[in-house]
Amino acid sequence: MPSRVQLLAATLSLSVLATACGSTVAGARSLADRSPDNLDGPSSGAGLGSASSSSGGGASSSTGGGSTSGTSGGLSTATTGSGSTSGSGAGGPAGPGGSVPAGRLGPGVSAGSINLGLIVATGVTAGNAAIGGGAATGIDFHQAYEAIIADANSHGGVLGRKINPIYHTVDATSSTSAAQVEQQACTDFTQDHHVFGVLASGTDNLISCVTRTGAVMPSTGDASNSSSSRFTRYPAYFEPLALNLDRNGAATVNGLYPRGYFAPYFPTGTKIGVVAFDTPDFHRAVDHSMRPALAAHGLTIKDAEYVAQPSGVAGYGAFSNALASAVLKLRSDQVDHVMFLDIGANLAFFFMQAADQQHYNPRYGLNGTSGNSGLADLLGPQTANSQLKDALSIGWQPMIDAHAADDPDGLANAPRKRCLALMRKAGVSMTSRNAEGLALLLCSGIWFFQTVAGRAGTLLNQSTFIAAANHVGSSAFVPANSFVTRIDPQHHDGVAAVRNMSYYSSCSCFRYVGAAYPIP
């Protein structure tokens, strides 16, 4: 599913804010008109919520390329057959570990069509408003997907196969638990409708449930809740528009250090705090990525505060209280530098509001998952200028990183221009940078699938998709929401370059400082 705070990003496992910044409940990004060798460009995020219903239908197209197979899981799922296909020998049960036997088409693949599971998030604007992120408006996901798919199918689909969208609706204002949402989505996509691909993010349970049937699962999210080990466990899972937590942690530290971020800020010296979500993947990223990166510069973390992810709108009260407690702890320990491993600015947004109320003003070191200018817009000029003074960041999603004045459409790359033109032609309402960013995530997700599936050839199944994806590299697919994407056997998360950013009180915004540079 898309990602943003729902405030900025949308994943199945988080619940509500959709803004043009970053990666939690709703989000999308945009991209500049640049070749892979010229990394300047824009980006944005998308988001989503937590209840579910389903509907099928529609047609559309995309191109794609290969990937490998999934693994066992926690959600119940049926062995897949041909799904609603007709024509050449589609389907067949998945083999051990989720891979489709050689010579068989994947589930939902026929001679003339490919069933593709798509998440439709409703109530994004209302959900964001309910948790204080009303400026992060959403889009009509169904209308946007229909426009993208119709355009893809009109240009040949995937090697002549039409994309047949299978829609599953989730409500960003619902109190349905994430586990229930994932179970409902898996049942819909793998049992009620047999799909070959699902464009979504989720927990290991959902990823396993989908990929063990022989399907592939490229995420449309621009923020990751995955450590690098997830891609080893689930080779048919991809995050082409995101940066995994391990790479993000190291890139953030190594991007901030040369700019003097860790110099003493208060008279007490340099005391570093990290705020992250309380999941194994986030703990791993802090312990195995951020701590070693800091240690290489002679630095240590004094306090690491972990906060449980909210499940649905109702969970944001407890979430906000937990972050207020984290503020009190860091303030009491005289921590003067605070960094986040975030999703859709959820952590940063609520932490900074609480910090402002407690008159706590550390120096922040951020990255694109906290939304940068999208975050500042949500906070409002007064709180942003109080909290973000002297803040530094790295970013890779211009649509949420920067304001339109610093990221004009005239600098956009061809995919970004094409996507926004499709949206406007179809009458899709986009009333904020967040909304435009969401559209870019949806376009980029479909186009990645189309690119890889097309490169996989006529025998399209999980194994050929994985193999094709592993050879995409950094030139076959150009995202609409970021600078450069690289997919290869070592990188199933795609962000390959970032730019440094600084906060400016004069505009209450972040701006890029210097050119884009590659990251490992």
Short mmCIF file of C-alpha atoms in Angstrom, two decimals:
data_model
loop_
_atom_site.label_atom_id
_atom_site.label_comp_id
_atom_site.label_asym_id
_atom_site.label_seq_id
_atom_site.Cartn_x
_atom_site.Cartn_y
_atom_site.Cartn_z
CA MET A 1 0.00 0.00 0.00
CA PRO A 2 1.08 3.57 -0.33
CA SER A 3 2.88 5.17 2.51
CA ARG A 4 2.99 8.70 4.16
CA VAL A 5 1.95 11.20 7.77
CA GLN A 6 -0.96 9.34 7.69
CA LEU A 7 0.37 12.21 8.41
CA LEU A 8 2.69 11.52 5.70
CA ALA A 9 2.70 7.93 4.64
CA ALA A 10 0.42 5.02 4.19
CA THR A 11 1.16 1.50 5.16
CA LEU A 12 -1.16 -1.29 6.08
CA SER A 13 0.36 -1.53 9.49
CA LEU A 14 0.01 2.10 10.38
CA SER A 15 -3.11 4.05 10.34
CA VAL A 16 -3.85 7.57 9.50
CA LEU A 17 -2.03 10.80 8.43
CA ALA A 18 -1.61 11.60 4.80
CA THR A 19 0.62 14.53 4.03
CA ALA A 20 3.09 15.42 1.44
CA CYS A 21 5.93 14.57 3.65
CA GLY A 22 7.46 11.35 4.30
CA SER A 23 6.15 8.03 5.18
CA THR A 24 3.45 6.95 7.47
CA VAL A 25 -0.14 6.79 6.81
CA ALA A 26 -0.55 8.44 3.52
CA GLY A 27 1.89 9.72 1.04
CA ALA A 28 3.48 10.11 -2.32
CA ARG A 29 6.43 11.95 -3.76
CA SER A 30 7.50 13.61 -6.93
CA LEU A 31 10.54 13.61 -9.15
CA ALA A 32 12.59 16.02 -11.20
CA ASP A 33 13.27 15.71 -14.89
CA ARG A 34 16.76 14.34 -14.61
CA SER A 35 18.71 11.45 -16.01
CA PRO A 36 20.25 8.94 -13.58
CA ASP A 37 23.51 10.86 -13.87
CA ASN A 38 21.93 14.17 -12.91
CA LEU A 39 20.35 13.54 -9.56
CA ASP A 40 18.48 16.76 -8.89
CA GLY A 41 14.71 16.33 -8.69
CA PRO A 42 11.50 16.26 -6.58
CA SER A 43 9.56 13.62 -4.56
CA SER A 44 6.58 12.93 -2.25
CA GLY A 45 4.60 10.37 -0.13
CA ALA A 46 1.25 8.58 0.38
CA GLY A 47 -0.81 7.17 3.12
CA LEU A 48 -3.57 4.92 4.25
CA GLY A 49 -5.56 3.68 7.09
CA SER A 50 -7.00 0.63 8.61
CA ALA A 51 -10.36 -0.97 7.78
CA SER A 52 -11.25 -2.94 4.80
CA SER A 53 -13.72 -3.96 2.17
CA SER A 54 -13.13 -5.10 -1.32
CA SER A 55 -14.17 -4.74 -4.89
CA GLY A 56 -12.72 -5.96 -8.11
CA GLY A 57 -12.78 -4.96 -11.70
CA GLY A 58 -11.30 -2.45 -14.03
CA ALA A 59 -8.51 -2.76 -16.49
CA SER A 60 -5.18 -1.13 -16.82
CA SER A 61 -1.60 -1.73 -17.78
CA SER A 62 1.95 -1.69 -16.64
CA THR A 63 5.37 -3.05 -17.33
CA GLY A 64 7.54 -5.00 -15.03
CA GLY A 65 10.54 -7.12 -14.37
CA GLY A 66 11.53 -10.02 -12.16
CA SER A 67 11.89 -11.01 -8.59
CA THR A 68 12.05 -14.09 -6.45
CA SER A 69 9.94 -15.94 -4.01
CA GLY A 70 8.30 -15.47 -0.68
CA THR A 71 8.24 -17.48 2.49
CA SER A 72 6.01 -18.90 5.15
CA GLY A 73 3.57 -16.78 7.02
CA GLY A 74 1.16 -16.11 9.82
CA LEU A 75 -2.06 -15.23 7.97
CA SER A 76 -4.24 -17.93 6.52
CA THR A 77 -4.14 -18.31 2.78
CA ALA A 78 -5.33 -20.75 0.15
CA THR A 79 -3.09 -22.48 -2.34
CA THR A 80 -3.42 -20.48 -5.51
CA GLY A 81 -4.60 -21.74 -8.81
CA SER A 82 -5.28 -19.91 -12.00
CA GLY A 83 -7.50 -17.27 -10.48
CA SER A 84 -9.93 -15.64 -12.85
CA THR A 85 -7.78 -16.30 -15.87
CA SER A 86 -8.33 -17.67 -19.28
CA GLY A 87 -5.92 -18.79 -21.93
CA SER A 88 -2.54 -20.41 -21.56
CA GLY A 89 -2.06 -22.70 -18.59
CA ALA A 90 -2.23 -20.08 -15.86
CA GLY A 91 -1.85 -20.74 -12.21
CA GLY A 92 -0.87 -23.87 -10.40
CA PRO A 93 0.09 -24.15 -6.75
CA ALA A 94 3.14 -22.39 -5.48
CA GLY A 95 6.18 -24.50 -4.78
CA PRO A 96 8.06 -24.75 -1.47
CA GLY A 97 8.79 -21.36 0.03
CA GLY A 98 6.35 -19.68 -2.33
CA SER A 99 8.12 -20.00 -5.69
CA VAL A 100 6.07 -21.05 -8.71
CA PRO A 101 7.31 -24.20 -10.48
CA ALA A 102 9.31 -23.52 -13.63
CA GLY A 103 7.22 -23.36 -16.76
CA ARG A 104 4.00 -22.30 -15.00
CA LEU A 105 2.37 -18.91 -15.22
CA GLY A 106 1.86 -17.15 -11.91
CA PRO A 107 -1.55 -16.90 -10.21
CA GLY A 108 -3.86 -14.48 -11.94
CA VAL A 109 -1.82 -14.47 -15.17
CA SER A 110 -3.45 -15.53 -18.42
CA ALA A 111 -2.65 -15.12 -22.10
CA GLY A 112 -4.44 -11.78 -22.13
CA SER A 113 -4.44 -10.30 -18.64
CA ILE A 114 -2.72 -9.97 -15.25
CA ASN A 115 -4.69 -9.59 -12.02
CA LEU A 116 -3.06 -6.88 -9.88
CA GLY A 117 -4.16 -6.22 -6.30
CA LEU A 118 -4.42 -2.54 -5.39
CA ILE A 119 -5.22 -0.87 -2.08
CA VAL A 120 -7.76 1.95 -2.22
CA ALA A 121 -7.50 4.17 0.84
CA THR A 122 -10.61 6.17 1.73
CA GLY A 123 -11.01 8.83 4.39
CA VAL A 124 -7.37 9.93 4.20
CA THR A 125 -8.14 13.64 4.47
CA ALA A 126 -10.61 13.10 7.30
CA GLY A 127 -8.26 10.69 9.06
CA ASN A 128 -5.39 13.12 8.91
CA ALA A 129 -7.60 15.92 10.15
CA ALA A 130 -8.71 13.75 13.08
CA ILE A 131 -5.13 13.50 14.33
CA GLY A 132 -4.14 17.08 13.62
CA GLY A 133 -2.80 16.76 10.09
CA GLY A 134 -5.61 18.40 8.16
CA ALA A 135 -3.22 20.12 5.76
CA ALA A 136 -2.23 16.70 4.41
CA THR A 137 -5.10 16.12 2.02
CA GLY A 138 -5.50 12.90 0.07
CA ILE A 139 -6.75 11.86 -3.35
CA ASP A 140 -9.35 9.51 -4.79
CA PHE A 141 -7.19 6.38 -5.02
CA HIS A 142 -9.65 4.48 -7.21
CA GLN A 143 -9.96 7.32 -9.70
CA ALA A 144 -6.19 7.77 -9.81
CA TYR A 145 -5.48 4.07 -10.33
CA GLU A 146 -8.11 3.84 -13.07
CA ALA A 147 -6.38 6.67 -14.96
CA ILE A 148 -2.92 5.12 -14.63
CA ILE A 149 -4.07 1.64 -15.60
CA ALA A 150 -6.17 2.81 -18.55
CA ASP A 151 -3.15 4.68 -19.86
CA ALA A 152 -0.88 1.67 -19.39
CA ASN A 153 -3.32 -0.70 -21.10
CA SER A 154 -3.79 1.72 -23.99
CA HIS A 155 -0.04 1.45 -24.59
CA GLY A 156 0.07 -2.33 -24.71
CA GLY A 157 -0.14 -3.27 -21.04
CA VAL A 158 2.54 -5.83 -20.19
CA LEU A 159 3.70 -7.44 -23.43
CA GLY A 160 0.12 -7.35 -24.68
CA ARG A 161 -1.45 -8.52 -21.41
CA LYS A 162 -3.94 -6.09 -19.94
CA ILE A 163 -3.64 -5.17 -16.29
CA ASN A 164 -6.82 -6.14 -14.49
CA PRO A 165 -7.05 -4.22 -11.20
CA ILE A 166 -8.50 -5.93 -8.15
CA TYR A 167 -9.31 -3.21 -5.63
CA HIS A 168 -9.38 -3.66 -1.87
CA THR A 169 -10.65 -0.71 0.16
CA VAL A 170 -9.33 0.37 3.55
CA ASP A 171 -10.76 3.18 5.63
CA ALA A 172 -8.21 5.54 7.19
CA THR A 173 -10.74 6.53 9.87
CA SER A 174 -11.55 2.98 10.98
CA SER A 175 -10.60 1.46 14.31
CA THR A 176 -10.12 -1.99 12.77
CA SER A 177 -6.82 -3.48 13.96
CA ALA A 178 -3.86 -3.76 11.60
CA ALA A 179 -3.91 -7.55 11.97
CA GLN A 180 -7.54 -7.68 10.85
CA VAL A 181 -6.88 -5.33 7.95
CA GLU A 182 -4.03 -7.49 6.74
CA GLN A 183 -6.04 -10.71 7.06
CA GLN A 184 -8.93 -9.19 5.12
CA ALA A 185 -6.60 -7.93 2.39
CA CYS A 186 -4.82 -11.27 2.08
CA THR A 187 -8.08 -13.21 1.86
CA ASP A 188 -9.40 -10.83 -0.78
CA PHE A 189 -6.28 -10.92 -2.93
CA THR A 190 -5.29 -14.58 -2.61
CA GLN A 191 -8.60 -16.42 -2.14
CA ASP A 192 -11.52 -14.28 -3.32
CA HIS A 193 -9.46 -13.00 -6.25
CA HIS A 194 -6.26 -14.72 -7.33
CA VAL A 195 -3.75 -11.98 -8.09
CA PHE A 196 -0.21 -12.10 -9.40
CA GLY A 197 0.91 -8.88 -7.75
CA VAL A 198 -0.13 -6.80 -4.76
CA LEU A 199 1.02 -3.18 -4.55
CA ALA A 200 1.16 -2.79 -0.77
CA SER A 201 3.28 -2.52 2.35
CA GLY A 202 2.66 -4.52 5.49
CA THR A 203 4.03 -6.67 8.27
CA ASP A 204 5.73 -10.04 7.78
CA ASN A 205 2.31 -11.69 8.14
CA LEU A 206 0.86 -9.95 5.09
CA ILE A 207 4.03 -10.26 3.01
CA SER A 208 4.28 -13.98 3.75
CA CYS A 209 0.59 -14.55 3.14
CA VAL A 210 0.75 -12.92 -0.29
CA THR A 211 4.10 -14.17 -1.55
CA ARG A 212 3.70 -17.80 -0.48
CA THR A 213 0.92 -18.11 -3.08
CA GLY A 214 3.35 -17.34 -5.90
CA ALA A 215 2.45 -13.65 -6.08
CA VAL A 216 4.87 -10.72 -5.92
CA MET A 217 4.51 -7.70 -3.65
CA PRO A 218 6.07 -4.39 -4.71
CA SER A 219 5.28 -1.66 -2.20
CA THR A 220 4.09 1.78 -3.32
CA GLY A 221 5.21 3.24 -0.01
CA ASP A 222 7.86 5.94 0.15
CA ALA A 223 8.84 5.06 3.72
CA SER A 224 10.02 1.71 4.96
CA ASN A 225 9.32 -0.24 8.14
CA SER A 226 11.72 -2.98 6.96
CA SER A 227 15.23 -3.86 8.00
CA SER A 228 17.45 -5.38 5.33
CA SER A 229 16.74 -8.88 6.63
CA ARG A 230 13.11 -8.70 5.48
CA PHE A 231 14.19 -8.73 1.84
CA THR A 232 16.25 -11.86 2.47
CA ARG A 233 13.26 -13.58 4.04
CA TYR A 234 10.89 -12.45 1.29
CA PRO A 235 12.69 -12.11 -2.06
CA ALA A 236 9.37 -11.41 -3.82
CA TYR A 237 8.84 -8.29 -1.71
CA PHE A 238 10.16 -4.95 -3.02
CA GLU A 239 10.21 -1.35 -1.82
CA PRO A 240 11.31 0.41 -5.02
CA LEU A 241 10.32 3.87 -3.75
CA ALA A 242 11.76 3.64 -0.24
CA LEU A 243 14.98 3.35 1.75
CA ASN A 244 15.12 0.47 4.22
CA LEU A 245 15.71 1.19 7.91
CA ASP A 246 19.29 -0.10 8.03
CA ARG A 247 20.39 1.96 5.04
CA ASN A 248 18.37 4.94 6.27
CA GLY A 249 20.01 4.93 9.71
CA ALA A 250 23.53 4.89 8.31
CA ALA A 251 22.74 7.42 5.56
CA THR A 252 21.25 9.84 8.10
CA VAL A 253 24.27 9.72 10.42
CA ASN A 254 26.78 9.92 7.57
CA GLY A 255 24.87 12.74 5.91
CA LEU A 256 24.68 14.83 9.08
CA TYR A 257 28.20 14.31 10.42
CA PRO A 258 30.25 16.17 7.75
CA ARG A 259 28.00 19.20 8.18
CA GLY A 260 28.87 19.63 11.85
CA TYR A 261 25.52 18.47 13.15
CA PHE A 262 26.99 16.63 16.14
CA ALA A 263 29.00 19.59 17.48
CA PRO A 264 27.97 20.60 21.05
CA TYR A 265 24.65 22.42 20.97
CA PHE A 266 24.03 23.02 24.68
CA PRO A 267 26.78 23.79 27.23
CA THR A 268 26.38 20.20 28.46
CA GLY A 269 28.11 18.85 25.34
CA THR A 270 26.85 16.36 22.77
CA LYS A 271 24.23 13.94 24.06
CA ILE A 272 22.42 12.05 21.33
CA GLY A 273 18.89 10.67 21.51
CA VAL A 274 17.07 8.51 18.97
CA VAL A 275 13.29 8.07 18.73
CA ALA A 276 11.95 5.09 16.77
CA PHE A 277 9.01 2.73 16.59
CA ASP A 278 8.96 -0.24 18.95
CA THR A 279 9.29 -3.10 16.46
CA PRO A 280 12.12 -5.60 15.93
CA ASP A 281 13.06 -4.01 12.61
CA PHE A 282 13.42 -0.53 14.13
CA HIS A 283 15.42 -1.89 17.08
CA ARG A 284 17.67 -3.70 14.64
CA ALA A 285 18.24 -0.54 12.59
CA VAL A 286 19.18 1.48 15.67
CA ASP A 287 21.50 -1.21 17.06
CA HIS A 288 23.06 -2.50 13.85
CA SER A 289 23.06 0.62 11.68
CA MET A 290 22.86 3.89 13.61
CA ARG A 291 25.07 2.89 16.56
CA PRO A 292 27.92 1.56 14.37
CA ALA A 293 27.70 4.63 12.08
CA LEU A 294 27.95 6.92 15.11
CA ALA A 295 30.74 4.83 16.65
CA ALA A 296 32.79 5.28 13.46
CA HIS A 297 32.78 9.01 14.30
CA GLY A 298 33.52 8.48 17.99
CA LEU A 299 29.90 9.08 19.05
CA THR A 300 27.36 7.12 21.10
CA ILE A 301 23.62 7.19 21.73
CA LYS A 302 22.72 8.26 25.25
CA ASP A 303 18.98 7.50 25.04
CA ALA A 304 16.99 5.43 22.55
CA GLU A 305 13.23 5.83 23.02
CA TYR A 306 10.88 3.34 21.34
CA VAL A 307 7.17 4.02 20.89
CA ALA A 308 4.47 1.55 19.85
CA GLN A 309 2.85 2.19 16.49
CA PRO A 310 -0.73 3.48 16.68
CA SER A 311 -3.38 1.17 15.27
CA GLY A 312 -6.15 3.28 13.84
CA VAL A 313 -7.23 6.79 14.69
CA ALA A 314 -8.21 5.78 18.21
CA GLY A 315 -4.62 4.83 18.97
CA TYR A 316 -3.19 8.29 18.46
CA GLY A 317 -4.10 9.52 21.94
CA ALA A 318 -1.89 6.91 23.59
CA PHE A 319 0.73 7.44 20.89
CA SER A 320 0.86 11.17 21.59
CA ASN A 321 1.11 10.54 25.35
CA ALA A 322 3.96 8.08 24.84
CA LEU A 323 5.89 10.64 22.84
CA ALA A 324 5.27 13.28 25.51
CA SER A 325 6.86 10.86 27.99
CA ALA A 326 9.80 10.37 25.62
CA VAL A 327 10.26 14.14 25.50
CA LEU A 328 10.30 14.30 29.30
CA LYS A 329 12.93 11.52 29.48
CA LEU A 330 15.24 13.06 26.91
CA ARG A 331 14.86 16.50 28.41
CA SER A 332 15.63 15.16 31.92
CA ASP A 333 18.76 13.46 30.57
CA GLN A 334 19.84 16.73 28.90
CA VAL A 335 19.87 15.17 25.45
CA ASP A 336 20.64 17.96 23.00
CA HIS A 337 20.60 16.16 19.62
CA VAL A 338 17.51 14.16 18.62
CA MET A 339 17.20 11.95 15.54
CA PHE A 340 14.24 9.91 14.30
CA LEU A 341 13.65 6.69 12.42
CA ASP A 342 10.14 7.57 11.36
CA ILE A 343 7.27 6.70 9.05
CA GLY A 344 5.29 9.55 7.54
CA ALA A 345 6.37 12.07 10.15
CA ASN A 346 4.25 10.43 12.81
CA LEU A 347 7.02 10.40 15.42
CA ALA A 348 8.45 13.81 14.61
CA PHE A 349 5.06 15.56 14.38
CA PHE A 350 3.77 14.45 17.78
CA PHE A 351 7.17 14.58 19.48
CA MET A 352 7.79 18.19 18.44
CA GLN A 353 4.37 19.34 19.56
CA ALA A 354 5.01 17.83 22.98
CA ALA A 355 8.56 19.21 23.05
CA ASP A 356 7.30 22.70 22.33
CA GLN A 357 4.79 22.46 25.18
CA GLN A 358 7.60 21.32 27.51
CA HIS A 359 9.95 24.08 26.30
CA TYR A 360 12.42 21.50 25.04
CA ASN A 361 14.42 22.60 22.00
CA PRO A 362 17.09 20.10 20.99
CA ARG A 363 18.82 20.21 17.63
CA TYR A 364 17.06 17.80 15.27
CA GLY A 365 18.73 15.54 12.73
CA LEU A 366 16.10 14.32 10.29
CA ASN A 367 15.61 12.41 7.08
CA GLY A 368 12.89 12.10 4.46
CA THR A 369 10.71 9.78 6.54
CA SER A 370 9.86 12.75 8.79
CA GLY A 371 8.70 14.83 5.88
CA ASN A 372 11.05 17.83 5.99
CA SER A 373 9.00 20.77 4.63
CA GLY A 374 5.85 18.67 4.84
CA LEU A 375 6.51 18.29 8.56
CA ALA A 376 7.12 22.03 8.97
CA ASP A 377 3.83 22.78 7.23
CA LEU A 378 1.97 20.46 9.58
CA LEU A 379 3.54 22.05 12.66
CA GLY A 380 2.78 25.58 11.49
CA PRO A 381 5.30 28.46 11.31
CA GLN A 382 5.41 29.27 15.02
CA THR A 383 6.05 25.72 16.28
CA ALA A 384 8.25 24.87 13.29
CA ASN A 385 10.51 27.89 13.83
CA SER A 386 10.74 27.09 17.53
CA GLN A 387 11.43 23.38 17.13
CA LEU A 388 13.33 23.16 13.87
CA LYS A 389 15.82 25.99 14.37
CA ASP A 390 19.24 24.78 13.16
CA ALA A 391 17.78 21.42 12.07
CA LEU A 392 19.58 19.50 9.35
CA SER A 393 18.25 16.65 7.25
CA ILE A 394 18.70 14.44 4.23
CA GLY A 395 15.92 13.96 1.70
CA TRP A 396 15.07 11.96 -1.39
CA GLN A 397 11.43 12.92 -2.06
CA PRO A 398 11.18 16.47 -3.41
CA MET A 399 7.39 16.60 -3.27
CA ILE A 400 7.42 16.46 0.51
CA ASP A 401 10.95 17.64 1.14
CA ALA A 402 10.50 21.06 -0.42
CA HIS A 403 7.90 23.73 -1.12
CA ALA A 404 6.71 24.28 -4.68
CA ALA A 405 8.75 27.48 -4.91
CA ASP A 406 11.91 25.44 -4.33
CA ASP A 407 10.71 22.50 -6.43
CA PRO A 408 8.84 23.92 -9.43
CA ASP A 409 7.13 21.65 -11.91
CA GLY A 410 9.48 23.04 -14.54
CA LEU A 411 12.29 21.05 -12.88
CA ALA A 412 10.29 17.84 -12.73
CA ASN A 413 11.41 14.74 -14.58
CA ALA A 414 9.39 13.18 -17.37
CA PRO A 415 7.62 10.57 -15.17
CA ARG A 416 6.48 13.22 -12.69
CA LYS A 417 5.16 15.45 -15.47
CA ARG A 418 3.44 12.49 -17.11
CA CYS A 419 1.81 11.34 -13.87
CA LEU A 420 0.46 14.75 -12.88
CA ALA A 421 -0.81 15.31 -16.42
CA LEU A 422 -2.67 11.97 -16.28
CA MET A 423 -4.23 12.95 -12.95
CA ARG A 424 -5.37 16.34 -14.22
CA LYS A 425 -6.76 14.88 -17.44
CA ALA A 426 -8.75 12.37 -15.40
CA GLY A 427 -10.06 15.08 -13.08
CA VAL A 428 -8.31 13.73 -9.98
CA SER A 429 -8.47 16.44 -7.31
CA MET A 430 -5.04 17.24 -5.80
CA THR A 431 -5.34 20.08 -3.31
CA SER A 432 -1.92 19.84 -1.62
CA ARG A 433 1.65 18.78 -2.23
CA ASN A 434 0.79 15.69 -0.19
CA ALA A 435 -2.02 14.83 -2.58
CA GLU A 436 0.24 15.27 -5.60
CA GLY A 437 2.84 13.15 -3.85
CA LEU A 438 0.32 10.37 -3.32
CA ALA A 439 -0.48 10.40 -7.02
CA LEU A 440 3.22 10.09 -7.84
CA LEU A 441 3.55 7.07 -5.57
CA LEU A 442 0.65 5.32 -7.30
CA CYS A 443 2.06 6.08 -10.76
CA SER A 444 5.54 4.94 -9.76
CA GLY A 445 4.21 1.72 -8.23
CA ILE A 446 2.26 0.73 -11.33
CA TRP A 447 5.10 1.70 -13.64
CA PHE A 448 7.65 -0.29 -11.62
CA PHE A 449 5.42 -3.37 -11.83
CA GLN A 450 4.93 -2.77 -15.54
CA THR A 451 8.66 -2.36 -16.15
CA VAL A 452 9.66 -5.50 -14.28
CA ALA A 453 6.84 -7.72 -15.53
CA GLY A 454 7.62 -6.67 -19.09
CA ARG A 455 11.27 -7.61 -18.68
CA ALA A 456 10.28 -10.98 -17.20
CA GLY A 457 8.98 -12.12 -20.60
CA THR A 458 5.91 -14.09 -21.62
CA LEU A 459 6.41 -16.78 -18.96
CA LEU A 460 5.43 -14.49 -16.10
CA ASN A 461 5.62 -15.98 -12.65
CA GLN A 462 7.21 -15.16 -9.30
CA SER A 463 10.62 -16.54 -10.19
CA THR A 464 10.88 -14.77 -13.55
CA PHE A 465 9.65 -11.51 -12.00
CA ILE A 466 12.32 -11.68 -9.28
CA ALA A 467 15.03 -12.48 -11.81
CA ALA A 468 13.97 -9.56 -13.99
CA ALA A 469 13.79 -7.17 -11.05
CA ASN A 470 17.29 -8.14 -9.98
CA HIS A 471 18.55 -6.82 -13.32
CA VAL A 472 16.64 -3.51 -13.36
CA GLY A 473 19.64 -1.60 -11.99
CA SER A 474 19.41 2.19 -11.97
CA SER A 475 18.39 2.99 -15.54
CA ALA A 476 15.50 0.71 -16.58
CA PHE A 477 13.05 2.28 -14.13
CA VAL A 478 12.86 6.02 -13.40
CA PRO A 479 10.55 6.87 -10.47
CA ALA A 480 8.21 9.86 -10.44
CA ASN A 481 8.84 10.51 -6.76
CA SER A 482 12.57 10.39 -6.13
CA PHE A 483 16.00 11.04 -7.63
CA VAL A 484 17.44 7.66 -8.58
CA THR A 485 16.19 4.13 -7.99
CA ARG A 486 18.43 1.05 -8.01
CA ILE A 487 17.09 -2.50 -7.84
CA ASP A 488 19.52 -5.42 -7.93
CA PRO A 489 20.09 -8.64 -5.95
CA GLN A 490 21.46 -6.65 -2.99
CA HIS A 491 18.92 -3.81 -3.13
CA HIS A 492 15.20 -4.57 -3.15
CA ASP A 493 14.61 -1.13 -1.64
CA GLY A 494 15.19 1.39 -4.37
CA VAL A 495 16.32 4.81 -3.12
CA ALA A 496 19.90 5.20 -4.34
CA ALA A 497 20.65 8.90 -3.81
CA VAL A 498 19.84 11.67 -1.32
CA ARG A 499 20.42 15.41 -0.92
CA ASN A 500 21.35 17.38 2.18
CA MET A 501 18.80 19.83 3.56
CA SER A 502 18.76 22.74 6.03
CA TYR A 503 15.86 24.44 7.80
CA TYR A 504 15.20 28.13 7.07
CA SER A 505 13.07 30.17 9.47
CA SER A 506 12.45 32.79 6.77
CA CYS A 507 10.16 30.38 4.90
CA SER A 508 9.48 27.89 7.73
CA CYS A 509 10.75 25.23 5.37
CA PHE A 510 13.62 22.96 4.45
CA ARG A 511 15.67 23.57 1.33
CA TYR A 512 18.16 21.41 -0.49
CA VAL A 513 21.81 22.29 0.04
CA GLY A 514 24.13 20.92 -2.63
CA ALA A 515 23.69 18.23 -5.24
CA ALA A 516 22.36 14.71 -4.85
CA TYR A 517 24.89 12.05 -3.94
CA PRO A 518 24.75 8.25 -4.00
CA ILE A 519 24.31 6.12 -0.89
CA PRO A 520 25.30 2.46 -0.40
#
